[in-house]
Amino acid sequence: MDDEPDRQRSAQSELRSRLDEGRARARLDQTTLARKAGLGRTTVSKALSPHGGVPSADTVTALAGVLKLPVGELLELRRIAAEETGTASAGVSGPGRPIGQWDPHELEVHPAGPGKGPSGADGVRALPGYARREHDQVLANAVTAAATGRSQIVVLVGTSSTGKTRACWEAVQPLAEKAWRLWHPFDPTRAEAALEELHRVGPRTVVWLNEAQHYLGDRKFGERIAAAVRQLLLDEERGPVLVLGTLWPEYAHHYTAPPTPGGDDPYSLVRELMAGHMVSVPDTFDTAALTAAAALAEQGDTLLADALTRNQNGGRITQDLAGAPELLRRYEQPRQAASRALLEAAMDARRLGTGLHLPKAFLTDAARDYLSDHDYDLLTDDWAEHAYAELAEQVHGKQEPLRRTTPRPTLRPPTPTTDAVTTPQTSAVPVFLLADYLEQHGRTTRRHLCPPASFWYAAHTHLTHPEDLNNLAKAAKGRHRLQWSHHLFQRAADHGDPEALTELARALVEAGDLDGAETLARQAADHGNTFALYLVAELREEAGDRDGAETLYQQAADHGDTGALTYLAVMREEAGDRDGAETLYQQAADHGDPDALIHLAEMREEAGDREGAETFTRQAADHGCTNPLAHLAKMREKAGDRDGAETFTRQAADHGDTYPLTHLAEMRKAGGDWDGAETLYRQAADHGDTNALNRLAEMREEAGDWDGAETLYRQAADRGGTNALTRLAMRREEAGDRDGAETLARQAAGLGGHDALARLVMVRGMAGDRDGAETLARQVTDLGGTYALTRLATLLKMGGNRDDAETLYRQAADHGDPDALTHLAVMREEAGDRDDAETLYRQAADHGDPDALYLLAEMREEAGDRDGAETLYRQAADHGDRDAPYLPVEPSDIFNRLWPYGLDPDGTPTSPWEPSGSVELREHVPPRPS
């Protein structure tokens, strides 16, 4: 027992070191890490400080998720450090229950409505027979692999009601016979349940992440859940497990899209988790599936038989079974116009970012401006009750277009300040849930529309959740409805939301009101967000008000943001007060900020105190921060101390950071020391750096050693490097080995990298092999890379073959590439067909090309059609997509030039107004009879 305190201290030290080491590898300061983890700056500082105590399990889980560290191992270290016993004895199972004890409807398999299923059972909960399709084989392969001991993950991607969840249910049935369990994290919320229990999942468990956007897309917990799932899949002691998820295509695209240069990357871990594991589920049954369904119907399955008799929409059997066509009919052909108005208000609320549960008062007030003047005049006093009653009537599949629901209460363990027997009270405010098929329909058909004034008024009046208000404020801002955006941010700020306070402070900064911005920045800091203080401090500093800037940085530090101490120290150092700067750096370092140690090391090195510099550098390394080692190595290299430079880079590599080795190798190579560079690259490769192998291979190529280069590329490829496979494929192509090039390119595609095949398309196209290029382009398209056909079409267009180029552009557009529509529109505009060009530009915008309407407007403006250009810019604003990376001017700059005070919801320019914290909301005036 005497060794127990030492064991606890050792565990806490190891936990702290591994967290700080991960932070250093990710090159995050503590402020950024806190923001990404959704934690307070003080919480992160204490977790990384030798004097901060043992962090909570939630804190460890959050940090591990952001830093891509093994959460299970870190939680075990935390348990030892906190003198806690294990979470469960060996005889207690993890979360979930045997698969055979689940009802498929509990797992959100859509009920198909009354009828007789394949078993002959009658009733509303009968399932129709199951016709297997291509994606079922992928699921079956994953189930087989899991059953033989290899953990798997599969995410089915398809539009609403296409049979994704049913496919997962059918796939896991063989595991039920092998005593597997199934866990569906759901309460108190899906994301919270997943994060709290993933570390307890044991072997032979199916983790059921139906509608995975509620887990992986969660604003606060999504990245942490992705990290925990990845750790579960890699943990052999907890395997085998099978993780099954479902997603709509727009969510899958959003999570897997690469970040814009210099922009945030909020789904990096989600993207990594899903790479190579997504399987498409088609909207329709193909001929084989229809034949199988017909055979089941002939055997007495009345549910399928009825669906097949209604099969007039190209094989959309699952949607029919789930009630989607009736839902759509009820939306398009309501008995009263007010019913459609309520649905459209709900559609707009969901697509612009509100939560699932929509308050009745909000929907009722929002619906008014969705009505024409004629329909508005016909409203009776009880119109809302009649409309809600109509929308509560069920369609096929026991679904309602708009269903009243009761949110689950959040159940948490009692705390010292609460009574253990207290029952949480649910909200008395009636709330409604929009059918998911109609939600997706609204996202598609209404994406180009800006909601009317009653929508924004109702949101401001009735919504209270800060995240809902924030999201709608951002949506209004994105559509250049600046005044409503301001009021909604104010409303969120009234509820103490620090993000809204920060956004309001930013608006005042842009308006030149630094004093007002500073007031709001302090309020945001009081609620835990010091970013606005930094923003105003930087402007004070730029304006020459160093005292004011220092005051604000000090306030940020007083709120627990030790990074602000470093900013203060930098200012003192720039002012020549080296002693004061060093004191502040030391204070920041004492509070657990290793970035301050970097500055201290630099100051000592510049002063010639090499020993002092090394002392601070090693202190940072002891905290897991290797950046100072890299920096010191660079300084020693420049000073001619090659041995000293190598010593520090190796120390960094020993701490898991190979970047200093590769950077020093680049310096040696640039200086002509190829042998020294190669030695360092090999050391980095020995530490697991695949990119170092690529760099070595490039050096072999430059030296003419093709065989040596290929050997190194293959070594990199064996480690999963798709870039290496791409280089090998290009080398095979250059050598005339076309089959070998294609084989390697397909291997890269199998690992999620389509670039090799796409490059072969261009190489063969430029070589004049049109047929070979087109064949490969279609293969890339089949794998999901629609851009290959577009690239080939562009190549043909550049070569003067405009007819064939247009044909390929249209084929690429048919496969879902909005860029192809834009290229087609340009060609139609160049040919003088303005009407067709405008149609294509609008289609491209509706399909997600943010540049399309802007490009058309720009062409109209250049042609002198200023009114036409302004109309198009207004339509672009209504789309709300400001991400137009290929425009020479930011969309906001265009909008501000045209409408400096913003637009009203109906698109007319807003009258002059001033943003401030005291602006009163203008009275909303509903439509009046004409």
PDB file of C-alpha atoms in Angstrom, residues 46 73 76 95 217 239 272 333 403 518 521 588 612 713 792 901-902 926:
ATOM      1  CA  LYS A  46      -5.329  22.749 -14.999  1.00  0.00           C
ATOM      2  CA  GLU A  73      -5.765   4.366 -22.127  1.00  0.00           C
ATOM      3  CA  GLU A  76      -7.433   4.281 -17.235  1.00  0.00           C
ATOM      4  CA  PRO A  95     -23.958  -1.103 -22.739  1.00  0.00           C
ATOM      5  CA  GLY A 217     -22.321  16.277 -36.469  1.00  0.00           C
ATOM      6  CA  GLY A 239     -13.077  -6.049 -30.104  1.00  0.00           C
ATOM      7  CA  GLU A 272     -10.887  10.451 -41.028  1.00  0.00           C
ATOM      8  CA  GLN A 333     -52.130  19.442 -51.840  1.00  0.00           C
ATOM      9  CA  ARG A 403     -46.188  15.668 -35.197  1.00  0.00           C
ATOM     10  CA  GLU A 518     -15.125  46.481 -25.461  1.00  0.00           C
ATOM     11  CA  ALA A 521     -16.238  41.751 -25.078  1.00  0.00           C
ATOM     12  CA  ALA A 588       2.365  32.030 -18.208  1.00  0.00           C
ATOM     13  CA  GLY A 612      19.447  28.822 -20.240  1.00  0.00           C
ATOM     14  CA  TYR A 713       7.364   4.603 -52.787  1.00  0.00           C
ATOM     15  CA  LEU A 792     -11.875  15.615 -69.370  1.00  0.00           C
ATOM     16  CA  TYR A 901     -27.556  48.422 -44.562  1.00  0.00           C
ATOM     17  CA  GLY A 902     -28.598  44.953 -45.676  1.00  0.00           C
ATOM     18  CA  PRO A 926     -48.485  41.298 -41.319  1.00  0.00           C
TER      19      PRO A 926
END
